[in-house]
Coordinates of C-alpha atoms and ligand atoms in Angstrom, one line a residue:
Chain A
M22 CA -215.5 32.1 -102.3
S23 CA -214.4 33.4 -99.4
T24 CA -210.9 33.5 -97.7
P25 CA -209.8 30.3 -96.5
A26 CA -208.9 30.2 -92.7
I27 CA -205.3 28.9 -93.2
R28 CA -203.5 29.0 -96.9
M29 CA -200.0 27.5 -97.0
E30 CA -198.2 28.3 -100.5
D31 CA -195.2 26.2 -101.5
V32 CA -193.7 25.7 -98.2
H33 CA -190.4 24.2 -97.5
K34 CA -188.7 23.5 -93.8
Y35 CA -185.4 22.3 -93.7
F36 CA -183.3 21.7 -90.2
G37 CA -180.2 21.8 -91.8
D38 CA -179.7 18.9 -94.2
N39 CA -182.9 17.7 -93.0
K40 CA -185.6 18.7 -95.4
V41 CA -188.7 18.3 -93.4
L42 CA -191.2 19.8 -95.6
T43 CA -190.8 20.2 -99.2
G44 CA -193.5 22.2 -100.8
I45 CA -196.8 21.9 -98.9
D46 CA -199.9 23.5 -100.6
L47 CA -202.4 23.5 -98.5
E48 CA -205.8 25.1 -97.7
V49 CA -208.3 24.7 -94.9
A50 CA -211.7 26.3 -95.5
E51 CA -213.6 28.6 -92.8
G52 CA -215.1 25.9 -90.4
K53 CA -213.8 22.8 -91.9
V54 CA -212.0 20.2 -89.7
V55 CA -208.8 18.7 -91.5
C56 CA -207.0 15.7 -90.5
V57 CA -203.4 15.2 -90.8
I58 CA -202.4 11.4 -90.6
G59 CA -199.0 10.0 -91.5
P60 CA -195.9 8.1 -90.4
S61 CA -194.0 9.2 -87.6
G62 CA -191.1 11.7 -88.4
S63 CA -193.1 12.9 -91.7
G64 CA -193.1 16.3 -90.6
K65 CA -196.5 16.7 -89.4
S66 CA -195.8 18.5 -86.2
T67 CA -193.9 20.5 -88.4
L68 CA -196.8 21.7 -90.5
L69 CA -198.8 22.4 -87.7
R70 CA -196.2 24.7 -86.1
C71 CA -195.5 26.4 -89.1
V72 CA -198.9 27.8 -89.5
N73 CA -198.3 29.8 -85.7
L74 CA -195.2 30.1 -86.9
L75 CA -193.7 28.2 -83.9
E76 CA -191.3 27.0 -86.6
Q77 CA -189.9 29.8 -89.5
P78 CA -190.4 28.2 -93.0
T79 CA -187.5 27.9 -94.7
S80 CA -189.3 29.0 -97.7
G81 CA -193.1 29.8 -98.9
R82 CA -195.8 31.7 -97.5
I83 CA -198.5 31.1 -94.9
F84 CA -202.0 33.1 -94.8
V85 CA -203.7 33.3 -91.8
E86 CA -207.7 34.7 -92.8
G87 CA -205.5 36.3 -95.6
D88 CA -203.1 38.2 -93.3
E89 CA -199.9 36.7 -94.2
I90 CA -198.0 35.8 -91.0
T91 CA -194.9 34.8 -92.5
D92 CA -194.4 38.7 -93.7
P93 CA -191.6 40.0 -91.8
D94 CA -193.7 42.8 -90.6
A95 CA -196.8 40.4 -89.6
D96 CA -198.1 41.3 -86.2
V97 CA -197.1 37.6 -85.2
D98 CA -198.5 37.8 -81.7
G99 CA -201.6 39.6 -82.9
L100 CA -202.4 36.6 -85.4
R101 CA -201.7 33.6 -82.9
S102 CA -203.9 34.9 -80.6
R103 CA -206.5 34.1 -82.9
I104 CA -205.5 30.6 -83.3
G105 CA -205.7 28.4 -80.7
M106 CA -203.0 25.5 -80.0
V107 CA -203.6 22.0 -78.4
F108 CA -200.1 19.9 -77.7
Q109 CA -199.5 16.0 -77.4
Q110 CA -197.6 17.1 -74.0
F111 CA -200.6 19.5 -73.2
N112 CA -197.9 21.9 -71.8
L113 CA -200.1 23.3 -69.0
F114 CA -198.2 26.2 -66.6
P115 CA -197.6 23.7 -63.6
H116 CA -197.2 27.0 -61.4
L117 CA -200.3 28.0 -61.8
D118 CA -204.0 26.6 -60.9
V119 CA -206.5 26.1 -63.5
M120 CA -208.2 29.5 -63.5
G121 CA -204.3 31.0 -63.9
N122 CA -203.7 29.1 -66.6
L123 CA -207.3 30.2 -68.1
T124 CA -206.8 33.9 -67.2
L125 CA -202.8 34.7 -67.5
A126 CA -203.4 35.2 -71.4
Q127 CA -206.5 37.0 -71.8
R128 CA -205.2 39.1 -69.0
K129 CA -201.9 39.9 -70.6
V130 CA -202.0 39.6 -74.3
K131 CA -206.5 40.5 -74.5
G132 CA -206.2 42.8 -71.6
R133 CA -209.3 41.7 -70.0
S134 CA -210.0 42.5 -66.5
T135 CA -209.2 39.9 -64.1
E136 CA -213.3 39.5 -63.8
E137 CA -214.6 39.2 -67.3
A138 CA -211.1 36.7 -67.9
R139 CA -212.7 34.9 -65.0
T140 CA -216.5 34.9 -66.3
I141 CA -214.9 33.7 -69.8
A142 CA -213.0 30.9 -68.4
R143 CA -215.8 29.3 -66.1
K144 CA -217.5 29.1 -69.7
N145 CA -214.7 27.2 -71.4
L146 CA -214.3 25.2 -68.4
E147 CA -217.8 24.0 -68.3
K148 CA -217.5 23.6 -72.1
V149 CA -215.0 20.6 -71.6
G150 CA -216.8 19.4 -68.6
L151 CA -214.5 20.4 -66.1
A152 CA -216.2 23.3 -64.4
E153 CA -215.9 21.9 -61.0
R154 CA -211.7 22.1 -61.2
E155 CA -211.0 25.7 -61.3
T156 CA -208.5 25.9 -58.0
S157 CA -206.9 22.6 -59.3
Y158 CA -203.2 22.5 -60.0
P159 CA -202.2 20.6 -63.2
A160 CA -200.4 18.0 -61.4
H161 CA -203.3 17.0 -59.6
L162 CA -205.2 16.7 -63.0
S163 CA -205.3 13.1 -64.7
G164 CA -203.7 13.6 -68.4
G165 CA -207.4 13.4 -70.4
Q166 CA -208.3 16.2 -67.5
Q167 CA -205.1 18.1 -68.7
Q168 CA -206.1 18.0 -72.1
R169 CA -209.1 19.4 -71.8
I170 CA -208.0 22.4 -69.8
A171 CA -205.6 23.1 -72.7
I172 CA -208.4 23.1 -74.8
A173 CA -210.4 25.5 -72.5
R174 CA -207.3 27.4 -72.2
A175 CA -207.1 27.9 -75.9
L176 CA -210.3 28.7 -76.4
S177 CA -210.7 31.5 -74.0
M178 CA -208.7 33.4 -76.2
D179 CA -211.9 33.1 -78.7
P180 CA -209.9 32.0 -81.4
D181 CA -210.8 31.6 -85.1
M182 CA -209.4 28.1 -85.8
M183 CA -207.6 25.3 -83.2
L184 CA -204.7 23.3 -84.2
F185 CA -204.3 20.1 -82.5
D186 CA -201.0 18.3 -82.4
E187 CA -202.1 14.5 -81.5
P188 CA -204.0 15.8 -78.7
T189 CA -204.8 12.1 -77.2
S190 CA -201.3 10.2 -78.2
A191 CA -200.0 10.7 -74.9
L192 CA -203.2 9.5 -73.0
D193 CA -204.7 6.3 -71.6
P194 CA -206.8 4.8 -73.7
E195 CA -209.5 5.2 -71.4
L196 CA -209.3 9.0 -71.1
V197 CA -209.0 9.3 -75.3
G198 CA -213.0 9.4 -75.6
D199 CA -213.7 12.5 -73.3
V200 CA -211.4 14.7 -75.2
L201 CA -212.4 13.4 -78.3
A202 CA -215.8 14.5 -77.5
V203 CA -214.9 17.9 -76.7
M204 CA -213.4 18.3 -80.1
K205 CA -216.4 16.6 -81.7
D206 CA -218.4 19.2 -79.7
L207 CA -216.2 22.0 -81.0
A208 CA -216.2 20.9 -84.6
T209 CA -220.4 20.6 -84.5
E210 CA -220.1 24.2 -83.6
G211 CA -218.4 25.3 -86.8
M212 CA -215.1 25.5 -85.4
T213 CA -212.2 25.5 -87.9
M214 CA -209.9 22.8 -87.0
M215 CA -206.6 21.3 -88.1
V216 CA -206.0 17.9 -86.4
V217 CA -202.9 15.8 -86.6
T218 CA -203.9 12.5 -85.1
H219 CA -203.6 8.5 -85.3
E220 CA -207.4 8.7 -84.3
M221 CA -208.9 7.3 -88.0
G222 CA -212.3 6.9 -86.2
F223 CA -212.0 10.4 -85.5
A224 CA -211.3 11.5 -88.6
R225 CA -213.7 9.6 -90.7
E226 CA -216.5 10.8 -88.3
V227 CA -215.6 14.3 -87.6
G228 CA -213.3 15.4 -90.2
D229 CA -214.4 17.1 -93.5
D230 CA -210.9 16.4 -95.3
L231 CA -208.0 13.9 -94.8
V232 CA -204.5 14.7 -95.7
F233 CA -202.0 11.8 -96.0
M234 CA -198.5 13.3 -95.4
D235 CA -195.4 11.2 -96.1
G236 CA -191.6 12.5 -96.5
G237 CA -192.8 16.1 -96.1
V238 CA -195.3 16.1 -98.7
V239 CA -199.0 16.0 -98.7
V240 CA -199.3 12.7 -100.9
E241 CA -203.0 12.5 -101.0
R242 CA -205.9 14.4 -99.9
G243 CA -209.8 13.9 -99.9
D244 CA -212.7 13.0 -98.5
P245 CA -212.0 11.0 -95.2
R246 CA -214.3 8.0 -96.1
Q247 CA -212.9 7.7 -99.5
V248 CA -209.3 8.0 -98.5
L249 CA -209.5 5.8 -96.0
G250 CA -211.4 3.3 -97.7
D251 CA -210.4 3.4 -101.0
P252 CA -206.8 4.9 -101.3
Q253 CA -205.4 5.9 -104.5
H254 CA -201.8 6.5 -103.5
E255 CA -199.2 3.5 -103.0
R256 CA -197.9 5.0 -100.3
T257 CA -200.9 5.7 -98.3
Q258 CA -202.1 1.9 -99.1
S259 CA -199.2 0.9 -97.4
F260 CA -199.2 3.2 -94.5
L261 CA -203.0 2.4 -93.7
S262 CA -202.8 -1.6 -94.0
K263 CA -200.2 -1.2 -91.1
V264 CA -202.5 1.3 -88.9
L265 CA -206.0 0.1 -89.7
Chain B
M20 CA -164.3 -16.5 -47.8
A21 CA -165.1 -17.9 -44.3
T22 CA -167.1 -14.7 -43.0
S23 CA -170.4 -13.7 -44.5
P24 CA -171.2 -10.3 -45.9
R25 CA -173.2 -9.6 -43.0
K26 CA -170.4 -10.6 -40.3
R27 CA -167.9 -8.7 -42.2
A28 CA -170.4 -5.5 -42.5
Q29 CA -170.9 -5.9 -38.9
R30 CA -166.8 -5.6 -38.1
N31 CA -166.2 -2.9 -40.4
R32 CA -168.6 -1.1 -38.4
L33 CA -167.1 -1.7 -35.3
I34 CA -163.9 -0.7 -36.3
Q35 CA -165.5 2.6 -37.3
Y36 CA -166.5 3.3 -33.9
A37 CA -163.3 2.1 -32.4
V38 CA -161.2 4.6 -34.4
L39 CA -164.0 7.6 -33.6
A40 CA -163.5 6.7 -29.5
I41 CA -159.8 6.5 -29.4
V42 CA -159.8 10.4 -31.5
V43 CA -161.8 11.5 -29.0
L44 CA -160.3 10.1 -26.2
A45 CA -157.0 11.2 -27.1
F46 CA -158.4 14.7 -27.6
A47 CA -160.3 14.7 -23.9
V48 CA -157.1 13.1 -22.5
T49 CA -154.3 15.9 -24.0
A50 CA -156.5 19.0 -23.9
D51 CA -156.1 21.1 -21.2
W52 CA -159.9 21.5 -20.4
A53 CA -159.4 24.4 -17.6
K54 CA -157.3 26.5 -20.0
L55 CA -159.7 25.5 -22.8
G56 CA -162.6 27.2 -20.9
E57 CA -160.9 29.7 -19.9
T58 CA -160.1 31.2 -23.0
F59 CA -162.9 30.1 -25.1
F60 CA -165.9 29.9 -23.1
N61 CA -165.7 32.7 -20.2
L62 CA -169.2 33.6 -19.3
E63 CA -168.5 36.9 -17.7
I64 CA -166.7 37.9 -21.5
A65 CA -169.4 36.1 -23.3
A66 CA -172.3 38.1 -21.0
G67 CA -170.2 41.3 -21.7
M68 CA -171.2 41.4 -25.3
F69 CA -174.9 41.6 -25.1
P70 CA -177.1 43.3 -26.3
D71 CA -174.8 44.6 -28.8
V72 CA -173.9 41.3 -30.4
L73 CA -177.3 40.9 -31.5
V74 CA -178.3 44.3 -31.9
V75 CA -175.3 45.8 -33.5
A76 CA -173.3 43.2 -35.0
L77 CA -175.9 40.3 -35.4
K78 CA -178.5 43.1 -37.2
N79 CA -175.5 44.3 -39.1
T80 CA -174.3 41.4 -40.9
V81 CA -178.1 40.5 -42.0
I82 CA -178.6 44.0 -43.1
Y83 CA -175.3 43.5 -45.5
T84 CA -176.0 40.1 -46.7
A85 CA -179.9 40.8 -47.5
C86 CA -179.1 43.9 -49.4
A87 CA -176.5 42.3 -51.1
F88 CA -178.2 39.6 -51.7
A89 CA -181.0 41.1 -53.3
F90 CA -179.1 43.1 -55.3
G91 CA -177.0 40.2 -56.8
L92 CA -180.4 38.3 -57.4
V93 CA -181.5 41.3 -59.7
L94 CA -178.1 41.5 -61.3
G95 CA -178.1 37.8 -61.3
L96 CA -181.5 37.6 -63.2
V97 CA -180.2 40.3 -65.5
L98 CA -176.7 38.8 -66.6
A99 CA -178.8 35.2 -66.7
L100 CA -181.3 37.0 -69.0
M101 CA -178.2 38.6 -71.3
R102 CA -176.4 35.3 -71.4
L103 CA -179.4 33.3 -73.2
S104 CA -179.9 36.9 -75.4
P105 CA -179.7 36.4 -79.2
V106 CA -178.0 39.5 -79.0
A107 CA -174.0 38.1 -79.3
P108 CA -172.6 41.3 -77.8
Y109 CA -175.0 40.8 -74.6
R110 CA -174.1 37.5 -74.1
W111 CA -170.0 38.6 -74.3
I112 CA -170.4 41.0 -71.6
A113 CA -172.5 38.8 -69.2
T114 CA -170.1 35.9 -69.7
G115 CA -166.9 38.5 -68.7
I116 CA -168.2 40.2 -66.1
I117 CA -169.6 36.3 -64.6
E118 CA -166.5 34.9 -65.0
F119 CA -164.3 38.1 -63.4
F120 CA -166.4 38.1 -60.1
R121 CA -166.4 34.3 -60.0
G122 CA -162.5 34.1 -60.4
V123 CA -161.4 37.0 -58.1
P124 CA -161.7 36.7 -54.6
A125 CA -164.3 38.4 -53.0
L126 CA -161.9 39.8 -50.4
V127 CA -159.9 41.8 -53.8
V128 CA -163.2 43.1 -55.0
F129 CA -163.7 44.7 -51.6
I130 CA -160.6 46.4 -51.6
A131 CA -160.9 47.4 -55.6
F132 CA -164.1 49.3 -54.5
Q133 CA -162.7 51.0 -51.6
Y134 CA -159.5 52.0 -52.7
G135 CA -159.8 51.7 -56.5
L136 CA -162.8 53.6 -57.2
P137 CA -162.0 57.2 -55.3
V138 CA -159.3 57.0 -58.1
A139 CA -161.3 56.1 -60.9
F140 CA -164.4 58.9 -60.0
P141 CA -162.3 61.5 -57.7
G142 CA -164.8 63.1 -55.5
R143 CA -167.7 60.9 -56.6
Q144 CA -169.0 58.1 -54.0
I145 CA -171.1 54.7 -54.0
P146 CA -174.4 56.3 -52.0
G147 CA -175.6 54.5 -48.8
G148 CA -171.9 55.0 -47.5
T149 CA -170.6 51.5 -46.2
L150 CA -174.1 49.6 -46.6
G151 CA -173.9 51.1 -50.4
V152 CA -170.0 49.7 -50.9
V153 CA -171.2 46.1 -49.7
T154 CA -174.3 46.1 -51.7
I155 CA -172.7 46.7 -55.0
A156 CA -169.3 44.7 -54.0
L157 CA -170.8 41.4 -52.2
G158 CA -173.8 41.8 -55.1
L159 CA -171.5 41.6 -57.7
V160 CA -169.7 38.3 -56.5
G161 CA -172.9 36.9 -55.7
A162 CA -175.0 37.7 -58.8
A163 CA -171.7 36.2 -60.9
Y164 CA -172.5 33.0 -59.2
M165 CA -176.6 33.2 -58.9
A166 CA -176.5 34.1 -62.9
E167 CA -175.5 30.9 -63.7
T168 CA -177.7 29.1 -61.7
I169 CA -180.8 30.9 -63.0
R170 CA -179.4 30.3 -66.4
A171 CA -179.5 26.8 -65.9
G172 CA -182.8 27.1 -64.2
I173 CA -184.2 28.9 -67.4
Q174 CA -183.0 26.4 -69.3
A175 CA -184.1 23.5 -67.5
V176 CA -187.9 24.7 -68.1
P177 CA -188.8 22.4 -70.9
K178 CA -189.4 24.4 -74.0
G179 CA -192.9 23.5 -74.6
Q180 CA -194.0 25.9 -71.8
A181 CA -192.6 29.0 -73.6
E182 CA -194.2 27.7 -77.0
A183 CA -197.5 27.6 -75.4
A184 CA -197.4 30.9 -73.9
R185 CA -196.1 32.1 -77.3
S186 CA -199.5 30.2 -79.2
L187 CA -201.5 32.0 -76.8
G188 CA -200.2 35.4 -78.4
M189 CA -197.7 36.1 -75.9
S190 CA -194.6 37.9 -76.7
S191 CA -191.3 36.4 -75.6
S192 CA -190.6 38.9 -73.0
R193 CA -194.0 38.2 -71.7
A194 CA -193.8 34.5 -71.7
M195 CA -190.4 34.6 -70.2
I196 CA -191.6 37.1 -67.4
S197 CA -195.1 35.0 -66.6
V198 CA -194.4 31.6 -67.5
V199 CA -190.7 30.2 -67.6
I200 CA -188.7 32.6 -64.9
P201 CA -191.4 31.5 -62.1
Q202 CA -191.0 28.2 -62.9
A203 CA -187.3 28.6 -63.3
F204 CA -187.3 29.7 -60.0
R205 CA -188.8 27.3 -58.2
I206 CA -186.0 24.9 -59.4
V207 CA -183.0 27.2 -58.3
L208 CA -184.5 27.9 -55.3
P209 CA -182.1 25.2 -53.4
P210 CA -179.1 26.5 -54.5
L211 CA -180.0 30.4 -54.7
T212 CA -180.4 29.7 -50.8
N213 CA -177.1 28.1 -50.4
E214 CA -175.5 31.3 -52.2
L215 CA -177.2 33.3 -49.5
I216 CA -175.2 31.2 -47.0
L217 CA -172.4 31.7 -48.7
L218 CA -172.8 35.5 -48.8
T219 CA -173.5 35.7 -45.1
K220 CA -169.9 34.7 -44.5
D221 CA -168.3 36.5 -47.1
S222 CA -170.2 39.6 -45.3
S223 CA -167.5 39.8 -43.1
L224 CA -164.9 41.0 -45.6
V225 CA -166.5 44.3 -44.9
Y226 CA -163.7 45.0 -42.3
V227 CA -161.5 46.1 -45.3
L228 CA -163.7 49.1 -46.0
G229 CA -162.7 50.3 -42.1
L230 CA -165.9 50.3 -39.8
S231 CA -167.3 52.3 -37.0
L232 CA -168.7 51.1 -33.6
A233 CA -172.1 51.4 -35.4
T234 CA -171.1 49.6 -38.9
Y235 CA -169.3 46.7 -36.7
E236 CA -170.8 43.2 -38.5
L237 CA -170.2 40.0 -36.7
T238 CA -166.8 39.3 -37.7
S239 CA -165.2 42.6 -36.7
F240 CA -166.8 43.0 -33.5
G241 CA -165.9 39.5 -32.7
R242 CA -162.5 41.0 -33.6
Q243 CA -162.9 43.9 -31.7
G244 CA -163.6 42.1 -28.3
L245 CA -160.6 39.4 -29.2
N246 CA -158.2 42.8 -28.8
T247 CA -160.0 44.1 -25.8
E248 CA -160.4 41.0 -23.7
N249 CA -157.4 39.4 -25.0
N250 CA -159.8 36.2 -25.0
L251 CA -161.2 33.8 -27.3
T252 CA -164.5 33.6 -25.6
P253 CA -166.0 36.8 -28.2
L254 CA -165.0 34.5 -31.4
V255 CA -167.1 31.5 -30.2
V256 CA -170.2 34.1 -29.6
V257 CA -169.8 35.3 -32.8
A258 CA -169.4 31.9 -34.5
L259 CA -172.6 30.8 -32.6
C260 CA -174.2 33.7 -34.6
Y261 CA -173.7 32.9 -37.9
L262 CA -174.7 29.3 -37.0
L263 CA -177.9 31.0 -36.1
I264 CA -178.7 32.4 -39.1
T265 CA -177.0 29.6 -41.5
V266 CA -178.0 26.1 -39.8
P267 CA -181.7 27.4 -40.4
L268 CA -181.2 28.6 -43.9
S269 CA -179.3 24.7 -44.7
I270 CA -182.4 23.1 -43.1
L271 CA -184.6 25.0 -45.6
V272 CA -182.6 24.0 -48.3
R273 CA -182.4 20.2 -47.5
Q274 CA -186.5 20.4 -46.9
M275 CA -186.6 22.2 -50.4
E276 CA -184.2 19.6 -51.9
R277 CA -186.3 16.5 -50.4
R278 CA -190.2 18.4 -51.2
A279 CA -188.6 18.7 -54.9
E280 CA -187.4 15.0 -54.8
R281 CA -190.7 13.8 -53.8
A282 CA -192.5 16.1 -56.5
R283 CA -190.5 14.2 -59.2
Ligands
ADP22 N1 -186.3 21.6 -84.2 C1 -186.4 20.4 -84.4 N2 -184.8 20.5 -85.0 C2 -184.1 19.4 -85.5 N3 -184.8 18.8 -86.3 C3 -186.1 18.9 -86.1 C4 -187.1 19.6 -85.2 N4 -188.4 19.4 -84.9 C5 -188.3 18.1 -86.0 N5 -187.5 17.6 -86.6 C6 -187.1 16.5 -87.3 O1 -188.4 16.9 -88.5 C7 -188.4 15.4 -89.0 C8 -190.4 15.7 -88.8 O2 -190.5 15.8 -87.5 P1 -191.9 16.0 -86.6 O3 -192.6 17.0 -87.9 O4 -192.3 16.0 -85.6 O5 -193.1 14.7 -87.6 P2 -193.9 13.8 -87.4 O6 -194.9 15.3 -86.2 O7 -194.7 13.8 -88.7 O8 -193.4 12.8 -86.1 C9 -188.0 14.6 -88.0 O9 -187.0 14.1 -88.3 C10 -187.4 15.3 -86.8 O10 -186.8 14.7 -86.5
MG23 MG1 -195.5 15.1 -84.1

């Protein structure tokens, strides 16, 4: 068996007395799409943010392609540039135009020349269907367009895997489809993905694995069709009965 | 009860106009206009101040202010970053410097630089003569104010911005330089411009350094005119020169604030 893209070993995360993650063991195999569902406040975002160390776990170990990111001596910046992340609120850089958003980290982190960075940026803009918005500023784009730009920005770093934290939750319903379509294309191309979402249709159709979290632990994990169609745990059943 | 709110508002406005008219009238009747015109608006004396008031005094005021502002801005940014540093001693030092130079009158700072430094470091001098001393003394005062403004601006940039930058692999200093600080400066541009206006006026304190003809700025130039002419016209000319600098800046600030208001 090859090295998993992400491996979490007994990860705990406390915010003061608030025990947000209590013993997470989780693996994401290369090329797989793992969707994470669960009630609000169950620790889904925190889990995702631990993977690229935006949150420092209180204890436990996390490996990215076999390299331990929680090691105090780890090259965290280097590991992060292999992990793309997409946020609920897009977090595009408002002072830069679309091209600036896509090329900044390429130049400053990867040391690419402006020309090279622009070529790669254009390729990714095309991929998300926004080739004509190069010179637009984020404020002039719809939420759906901003989120697709954010995906293109992450892809421009040539990541080995992508983390999505409720990428469509801040969008008007009619814009959700465009973003999900881009994510589905990515999955088809074999990108390793960890997706926190409330889009059960996406989880069922695109996900290889479904993780249900509640109260800081993984309650149930399995094939999406199986977990959604025939949940084994009572907490999963009660959550799904509310959202489906 | 009997009067409608609209009638009452109308009456109030009428009273306000009446008060204004009475004050203006009283002033106009009691003032000695001939004497006033002669002492404040003597055209001959005013004409005699040109071109030096512009090519020497105004120019020096602009240079002193610009240098002090530039130095203060850089130092203010450094102090702001120190205030936000995870290293506690940096925070303490920055807080100390900021509180000291905000709490002490600029005049005292100037006097300290003029008379204190030669005592503390005998034989040494701040390079650049008068300009060097103004840049550092006035710059320190400006930096203390600007540091707090810039710190507030940095903290006003949403946390998600730095997180997005870090998630792309940027180091924390790279994220600060390329993502957070550019946005922070956009936020604090109006208050920084206000600080520039204050520094323009504070640059007049340079007089304690003892100036020569070539280093006169507007206020000292006006005072010299005051003494030789025994007339207040030079002060009026100088005041107008200050307004020439500060009013456009004020308008600029108001425009920036209005634009920020609309962008929200
Ligand atoms: N930076 C933080 N500081 C303190 N508490 C936090 C922080 N981030 C998240 N939490 C807490 O952690 C819990 C889980 O949050 P989160 O991971 O965002 O849940 P979810 O994404 O599943 O809604 C919540 O109780 C939240 O208040
Ligand atoms: Mg969340």
